[in-house]
Short mmCIF file of C-alpha atoms and ligand atoms in Angstrom, two decimals:
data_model
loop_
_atom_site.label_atom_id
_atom_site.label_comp_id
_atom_site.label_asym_id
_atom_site.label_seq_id
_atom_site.Cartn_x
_atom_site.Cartn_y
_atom_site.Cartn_z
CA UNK A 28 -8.77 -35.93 -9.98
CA UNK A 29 -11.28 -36.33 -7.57
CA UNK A 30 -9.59 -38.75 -5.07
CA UNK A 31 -7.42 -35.56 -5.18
CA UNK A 32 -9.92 -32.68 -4.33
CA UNK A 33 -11.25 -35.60 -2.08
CA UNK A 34 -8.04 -35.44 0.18
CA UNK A 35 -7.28 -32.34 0.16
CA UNK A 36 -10.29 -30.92 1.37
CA UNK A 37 -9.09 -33.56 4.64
CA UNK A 38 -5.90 -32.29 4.81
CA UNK A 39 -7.62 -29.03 4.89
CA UNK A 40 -10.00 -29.79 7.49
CA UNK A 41 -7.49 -32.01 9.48
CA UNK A 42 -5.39 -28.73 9.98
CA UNK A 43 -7.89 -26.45 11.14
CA UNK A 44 -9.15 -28.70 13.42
CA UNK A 45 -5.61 -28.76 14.45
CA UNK A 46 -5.20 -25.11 14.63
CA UNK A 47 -8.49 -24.51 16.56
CA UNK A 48 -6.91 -26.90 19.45
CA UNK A 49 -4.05 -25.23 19.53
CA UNK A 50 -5.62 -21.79 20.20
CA UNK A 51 -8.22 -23.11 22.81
CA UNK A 52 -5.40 -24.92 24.59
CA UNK A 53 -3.81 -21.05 24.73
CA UNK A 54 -0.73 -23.33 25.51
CA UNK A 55 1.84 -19.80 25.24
CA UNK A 56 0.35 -16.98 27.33
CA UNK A 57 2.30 -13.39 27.14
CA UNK A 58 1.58 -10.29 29.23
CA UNK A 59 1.75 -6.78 27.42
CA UNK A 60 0.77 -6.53 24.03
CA UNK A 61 4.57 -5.47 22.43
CA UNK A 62 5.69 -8.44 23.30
CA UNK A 63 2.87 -10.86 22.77
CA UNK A 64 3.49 -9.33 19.43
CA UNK A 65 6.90 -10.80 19.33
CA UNK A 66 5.69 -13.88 20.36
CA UNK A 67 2.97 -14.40 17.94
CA UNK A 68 5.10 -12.81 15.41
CA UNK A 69 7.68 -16.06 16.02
CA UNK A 70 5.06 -18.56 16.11
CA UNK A 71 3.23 -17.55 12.97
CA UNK A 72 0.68 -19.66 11.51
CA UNK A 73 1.33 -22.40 13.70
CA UNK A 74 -0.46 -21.83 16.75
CA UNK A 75 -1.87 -18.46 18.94
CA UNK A 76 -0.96 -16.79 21.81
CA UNK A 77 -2.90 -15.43 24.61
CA UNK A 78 -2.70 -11.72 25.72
CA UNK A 79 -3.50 -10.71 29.56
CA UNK A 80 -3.46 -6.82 29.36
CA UNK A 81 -6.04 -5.99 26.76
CA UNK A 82 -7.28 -2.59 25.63
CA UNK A 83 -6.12 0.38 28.31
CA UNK A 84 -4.56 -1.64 30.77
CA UNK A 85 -1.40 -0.75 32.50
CA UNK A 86 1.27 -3.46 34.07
CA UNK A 87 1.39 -1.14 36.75
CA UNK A 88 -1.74 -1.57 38.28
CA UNK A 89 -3.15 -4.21 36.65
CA UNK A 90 -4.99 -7.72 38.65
CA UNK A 91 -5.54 -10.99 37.43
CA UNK A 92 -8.83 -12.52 36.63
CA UNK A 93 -10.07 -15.66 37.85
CA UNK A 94 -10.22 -16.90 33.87
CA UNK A 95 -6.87 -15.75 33.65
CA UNK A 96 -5.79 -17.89 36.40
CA UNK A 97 -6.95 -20.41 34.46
CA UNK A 98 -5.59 -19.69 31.73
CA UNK A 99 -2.46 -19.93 33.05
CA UNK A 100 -2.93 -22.92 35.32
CA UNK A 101 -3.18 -24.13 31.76
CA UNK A 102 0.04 -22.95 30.02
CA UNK A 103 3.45 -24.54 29.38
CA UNK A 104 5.11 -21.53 28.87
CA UNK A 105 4.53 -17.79 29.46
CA UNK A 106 6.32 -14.93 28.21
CA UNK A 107 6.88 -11.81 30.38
CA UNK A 108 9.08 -8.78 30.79
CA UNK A 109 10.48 -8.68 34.29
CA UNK A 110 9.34 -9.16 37.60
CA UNK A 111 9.76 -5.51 38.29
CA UNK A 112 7.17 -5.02 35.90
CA UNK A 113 4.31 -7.66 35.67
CA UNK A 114 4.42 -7.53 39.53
CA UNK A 115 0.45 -9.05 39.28
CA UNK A 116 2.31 -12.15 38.06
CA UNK A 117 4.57 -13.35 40.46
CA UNK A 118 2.06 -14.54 43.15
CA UNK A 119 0.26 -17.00 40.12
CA UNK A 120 3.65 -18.03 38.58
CA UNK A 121 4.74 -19.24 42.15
CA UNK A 122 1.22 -21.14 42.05
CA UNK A 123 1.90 -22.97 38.81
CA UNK A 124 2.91 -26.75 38.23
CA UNK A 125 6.89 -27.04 38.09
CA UNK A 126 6.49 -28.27 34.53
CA UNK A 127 4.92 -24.82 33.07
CA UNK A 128 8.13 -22.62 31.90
CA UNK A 129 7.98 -18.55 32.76
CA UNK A 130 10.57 -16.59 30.87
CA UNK A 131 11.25 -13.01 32.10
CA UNK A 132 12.60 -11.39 28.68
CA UNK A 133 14.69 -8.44 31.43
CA UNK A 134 16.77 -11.74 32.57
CA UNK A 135 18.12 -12.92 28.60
CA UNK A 136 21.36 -12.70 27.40
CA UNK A 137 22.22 -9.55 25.22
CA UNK A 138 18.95 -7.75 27.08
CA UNK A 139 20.39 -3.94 27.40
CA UNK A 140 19.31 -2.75 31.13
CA UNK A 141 19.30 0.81 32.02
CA UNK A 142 19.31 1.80 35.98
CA UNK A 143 15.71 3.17 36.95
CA UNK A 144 16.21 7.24 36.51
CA UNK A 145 16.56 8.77 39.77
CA UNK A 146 17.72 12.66 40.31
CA UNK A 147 17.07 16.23 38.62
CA UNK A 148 13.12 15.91 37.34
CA UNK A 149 12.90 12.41 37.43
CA UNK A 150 12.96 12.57 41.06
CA UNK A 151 10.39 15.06 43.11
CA UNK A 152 12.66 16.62 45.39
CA UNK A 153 15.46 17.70 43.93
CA UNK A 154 15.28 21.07 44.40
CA UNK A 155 15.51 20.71 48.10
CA UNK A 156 17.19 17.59 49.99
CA UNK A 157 17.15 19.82 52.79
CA UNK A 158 14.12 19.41 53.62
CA UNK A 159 12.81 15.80 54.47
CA UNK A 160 8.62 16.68 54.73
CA UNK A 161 6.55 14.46 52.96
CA UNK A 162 8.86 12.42 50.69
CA UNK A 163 9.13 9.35 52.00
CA UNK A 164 6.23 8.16 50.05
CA UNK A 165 8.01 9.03 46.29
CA UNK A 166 9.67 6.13 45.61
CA UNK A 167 6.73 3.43 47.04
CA UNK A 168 6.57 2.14 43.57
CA UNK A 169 10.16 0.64 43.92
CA UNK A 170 10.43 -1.25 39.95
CA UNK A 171 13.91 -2.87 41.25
CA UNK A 172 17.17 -1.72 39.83
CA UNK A 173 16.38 -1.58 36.19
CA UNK A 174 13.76 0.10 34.32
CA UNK A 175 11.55 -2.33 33.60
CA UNK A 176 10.24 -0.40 29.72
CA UNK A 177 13.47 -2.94 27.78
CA UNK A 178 11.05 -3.11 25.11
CA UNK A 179 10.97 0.37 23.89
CA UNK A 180 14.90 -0.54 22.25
CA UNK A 181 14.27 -2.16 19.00
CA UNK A 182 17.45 -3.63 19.97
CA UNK A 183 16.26 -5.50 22.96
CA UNK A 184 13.37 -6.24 20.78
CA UNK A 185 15.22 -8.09 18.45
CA UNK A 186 17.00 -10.01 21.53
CA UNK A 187 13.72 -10.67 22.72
CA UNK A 188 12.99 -12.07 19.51
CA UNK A 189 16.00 -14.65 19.32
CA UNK A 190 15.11 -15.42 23.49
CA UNK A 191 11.73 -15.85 22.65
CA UNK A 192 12.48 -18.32 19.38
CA UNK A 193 14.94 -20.34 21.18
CA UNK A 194 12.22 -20.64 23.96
CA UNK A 195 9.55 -22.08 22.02
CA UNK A 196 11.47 -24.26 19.68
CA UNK A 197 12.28 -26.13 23.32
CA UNK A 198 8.61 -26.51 23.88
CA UNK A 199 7.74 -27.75 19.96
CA UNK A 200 11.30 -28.62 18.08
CA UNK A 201 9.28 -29.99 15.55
CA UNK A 202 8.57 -26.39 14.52
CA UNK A 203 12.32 -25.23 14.95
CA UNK A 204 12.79 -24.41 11.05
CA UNK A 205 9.27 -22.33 11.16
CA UNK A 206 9.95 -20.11 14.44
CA UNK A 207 13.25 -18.81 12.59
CA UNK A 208 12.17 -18.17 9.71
CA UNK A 209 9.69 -16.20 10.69
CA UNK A 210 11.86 -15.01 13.59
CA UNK A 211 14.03 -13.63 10.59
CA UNK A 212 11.11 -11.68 8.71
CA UNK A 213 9.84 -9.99 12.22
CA UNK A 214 13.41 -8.77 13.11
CA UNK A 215 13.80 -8.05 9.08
CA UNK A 216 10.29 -5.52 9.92
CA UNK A 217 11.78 -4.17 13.19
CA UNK A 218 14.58 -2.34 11.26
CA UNK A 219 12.70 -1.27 8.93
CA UNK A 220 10.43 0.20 11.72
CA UNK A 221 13.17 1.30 13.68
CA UNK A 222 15.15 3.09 10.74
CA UNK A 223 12.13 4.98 9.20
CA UNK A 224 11.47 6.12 13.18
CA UNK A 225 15.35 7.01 13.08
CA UNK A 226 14.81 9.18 10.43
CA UNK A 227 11.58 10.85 11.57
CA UNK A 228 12.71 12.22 15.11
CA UNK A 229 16.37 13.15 13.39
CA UNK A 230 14.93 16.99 13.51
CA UNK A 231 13.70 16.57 17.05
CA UNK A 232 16.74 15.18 18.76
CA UNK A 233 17.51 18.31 20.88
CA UNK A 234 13.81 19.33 21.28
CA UNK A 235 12.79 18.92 25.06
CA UNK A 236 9.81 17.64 26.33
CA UNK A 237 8.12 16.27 29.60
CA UNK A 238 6.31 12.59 29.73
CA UNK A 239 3.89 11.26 32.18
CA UNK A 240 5.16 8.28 33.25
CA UNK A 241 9.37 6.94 33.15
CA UNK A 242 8.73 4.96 31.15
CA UNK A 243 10.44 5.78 27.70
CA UNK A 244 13.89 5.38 28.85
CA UNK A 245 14.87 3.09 26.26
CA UNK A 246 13.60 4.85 23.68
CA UNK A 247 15.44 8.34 24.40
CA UNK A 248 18.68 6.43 24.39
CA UNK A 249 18.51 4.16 21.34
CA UNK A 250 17.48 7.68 19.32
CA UNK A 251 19.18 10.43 21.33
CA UNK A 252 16.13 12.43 22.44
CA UNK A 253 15.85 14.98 25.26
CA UNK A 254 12.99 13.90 27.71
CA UNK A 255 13.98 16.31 30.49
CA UNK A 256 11.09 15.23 33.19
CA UNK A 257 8.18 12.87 34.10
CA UNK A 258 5.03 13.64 35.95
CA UNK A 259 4.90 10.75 38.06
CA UNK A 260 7.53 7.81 38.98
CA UNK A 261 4.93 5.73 40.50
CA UNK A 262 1.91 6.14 37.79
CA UNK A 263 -1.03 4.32 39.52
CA UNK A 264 -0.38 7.03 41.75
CA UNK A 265 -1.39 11.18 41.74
CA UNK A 266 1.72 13.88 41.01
CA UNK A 267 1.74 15.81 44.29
CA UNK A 268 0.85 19.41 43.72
CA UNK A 269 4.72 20.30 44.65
CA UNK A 270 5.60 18.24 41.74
CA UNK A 271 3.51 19.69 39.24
CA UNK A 272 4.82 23.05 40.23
CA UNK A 273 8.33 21.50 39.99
CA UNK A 274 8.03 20.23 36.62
CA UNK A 275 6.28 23.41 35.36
CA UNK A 276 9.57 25.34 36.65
CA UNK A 277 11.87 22.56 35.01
CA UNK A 278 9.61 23.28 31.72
CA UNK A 279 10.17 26.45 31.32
CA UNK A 280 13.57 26.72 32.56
CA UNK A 281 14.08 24.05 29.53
CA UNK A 282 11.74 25.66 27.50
CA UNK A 283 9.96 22.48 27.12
CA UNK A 284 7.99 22.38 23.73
CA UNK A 285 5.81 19.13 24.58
CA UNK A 286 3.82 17.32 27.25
CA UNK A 287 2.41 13.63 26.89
CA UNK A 288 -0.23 12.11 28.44
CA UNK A 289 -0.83 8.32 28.12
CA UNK A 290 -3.71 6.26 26.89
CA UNK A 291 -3.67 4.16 30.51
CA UNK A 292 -4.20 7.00 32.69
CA UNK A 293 -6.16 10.18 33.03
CA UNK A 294 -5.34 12.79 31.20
CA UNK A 295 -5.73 15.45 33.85
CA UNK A 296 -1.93 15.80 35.36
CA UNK A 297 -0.79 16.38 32.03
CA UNK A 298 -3.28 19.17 31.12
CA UNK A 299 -2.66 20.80 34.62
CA UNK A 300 1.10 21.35 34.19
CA UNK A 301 0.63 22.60 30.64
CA UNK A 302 -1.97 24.71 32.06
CA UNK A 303 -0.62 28.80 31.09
CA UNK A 304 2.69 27.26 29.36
CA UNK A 305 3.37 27.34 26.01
CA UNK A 306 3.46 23.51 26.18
CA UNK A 307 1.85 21.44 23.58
CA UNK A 308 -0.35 18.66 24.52
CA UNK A 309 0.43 15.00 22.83
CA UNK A 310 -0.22 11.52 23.38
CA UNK A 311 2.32 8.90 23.79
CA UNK A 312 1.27 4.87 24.38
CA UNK A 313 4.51 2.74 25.51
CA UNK A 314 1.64 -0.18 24.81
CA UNK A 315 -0.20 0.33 21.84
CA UNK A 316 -3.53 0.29 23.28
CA UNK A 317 -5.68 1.21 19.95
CA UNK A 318 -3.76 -1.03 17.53
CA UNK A 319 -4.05 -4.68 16.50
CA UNK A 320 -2.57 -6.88 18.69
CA UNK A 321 -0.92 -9.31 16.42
CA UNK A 322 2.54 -9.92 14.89
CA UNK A 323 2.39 -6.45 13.17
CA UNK A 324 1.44 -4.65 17.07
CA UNK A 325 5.37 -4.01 17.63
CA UNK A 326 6.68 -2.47 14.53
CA UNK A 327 3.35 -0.39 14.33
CA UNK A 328 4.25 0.92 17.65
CA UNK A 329 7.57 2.05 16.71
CA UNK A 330 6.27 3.78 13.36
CA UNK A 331 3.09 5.42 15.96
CA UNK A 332 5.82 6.65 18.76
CA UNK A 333 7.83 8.29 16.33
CA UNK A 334 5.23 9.94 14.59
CA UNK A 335 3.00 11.21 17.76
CA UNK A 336 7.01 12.95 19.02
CA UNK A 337 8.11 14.10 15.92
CA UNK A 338 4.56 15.91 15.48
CA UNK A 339 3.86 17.42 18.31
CA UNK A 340 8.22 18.54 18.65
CA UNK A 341 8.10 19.77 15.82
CA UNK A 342 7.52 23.67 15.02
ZN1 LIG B 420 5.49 1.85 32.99
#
């Protein structure tokens, strides 16, 4: 009986020792916290991902850190979304030894890609292509053809999730069996996510609303709602004051009930254009900035979208 305790306690201490390596080696580095959710979600117990964009950070305007250099000087394989997205990335992935793998999730099989939205309040000047004045700047922040926010579709999060599996189990085949199975639970949580969000914003379909940044795309498509403007196409940069005037016409022409700010940038645009309106002011995070990060970050974010639209939409 003792012999028995004896090795057990070594097989216990044999596998964290183990485990510890494996998360100071950060061997599988991901970008955005939704999908180093995914990621950790498919490697479970059996080793830990590193995050870049912690706390508040955007994609958008976000640098690298010397550490983080490091850290992925150090990596065999990173996860990201696109490279009209992480565009901090593409200089250090060019950098890296041949051997260390970089999967762009926007380039998988089965990934649904919707055109970035150009035209009516997605675009500033609409109302008058007459006039040429001051617009050249509006499109600087050029994200490529698609829309870079594919994560926002539970769908493509469940592609991501199958991409991301098959990825890995490349790396360590020796933990093939693991990554699906618990590739199978996390896609067994993301509709369960996605179909009590489903039911939440089924009242606020045809409510309108105005966001701050384009970046929800994916979201209004996969559950039919009716974003009818953003603030800004370019977010690291100000709304011009024509516009804000612009989207305060479009809002109450649409009778707009809601306007969201976002967690990664100041709140000030958004307050100005709901400024004398009859606009609500809510929050929505495409990130998930205040929860967890962790395999529970993505369907959390589903459930907290859902609920911060359907409240402030609703009557
Ligand atoms: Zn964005």
């Amino acid at each position: 009986m003792k012999r028995v305790l004896f090795i057990m306690i070594i097989i216990c201490v044999t596998l964290s020792i183990a485990r510890a390596n494996a998360a100071e080696q950060s061997e599988v580095v991901t970008t955005i916290a939704p999908l180093h959710s995914l990621v950790q979600g498919v490697m479970g117990d059996s080793g830990s991902a590193a995050l870049l964009l912690e706390g508040t950070a955007s994609p958008h305007d976000f640098q690298l850190k010397p550490s983080q250099m490091t850290l992925l000087q150090k990596a065999k394989i990173i996860f990201y979304i696109s490279d009209n997205l992480e565009v901090f990335l593409l200089r250090a992935l060019d950098a890296l030894p041949a051997s260390t793998q970089a999967v762009a999730m926007a380039e998988q099989d089965g990934m649904v890609l919707l055109p970035i939205r150009e035209g009516g309040a997605w675009e500033v000047h609409s109302h008058d292509s007459h006039s040429h004045e001051g617009h050249s700047h509006d499109n600087a922040h050029d994200h490529g053809h698609n829309d870079p926010h594919i994560w926002l579709d539970p769908d493509n999060a469940i592609t991501m999730v199958k991409a991301i599996t098959k990825a890995l189990s490349d790396v360590h085949p020796e933990n093939r069996s693991l990554y699906k199975a618990n590739a199978v639970a996390l896609i067994g949580k993301i509709e369960a996510s996605d179909a009590k969000a489903a039911a939440r914003l089924k009242s606020v379909k045809a409510v309108p609303y105005i966001v701050f940044h384009d970046a929800y795309q994916y979201f209004e498509a996969h559950y039919g709602l009716t974003a009818v403007g953003s603030i800004t196409l370019d977010p690291a940069q100000a709304g011009s004051a024509k516009r804000l005037s612009e989207l305060r016409e479009k809002a109450s022409e649409t009778a707009a009930r809601c306007i969201f700010r976002e967690p990664q940038f100041s709140s000030r645009l958004s307050s100005t254009v709901a400024e004398n309106t009859n606009m609500k002011l809510g929050t929505l995070d495409p990130l998930g900035a205040d929860l967890t990060p962790g395999a529970g970050l993505y369907p959390a974010l589903l459930d907290r979208l859902a609920v911060d639209l359907a409240n402030c939409l609703q009557d």
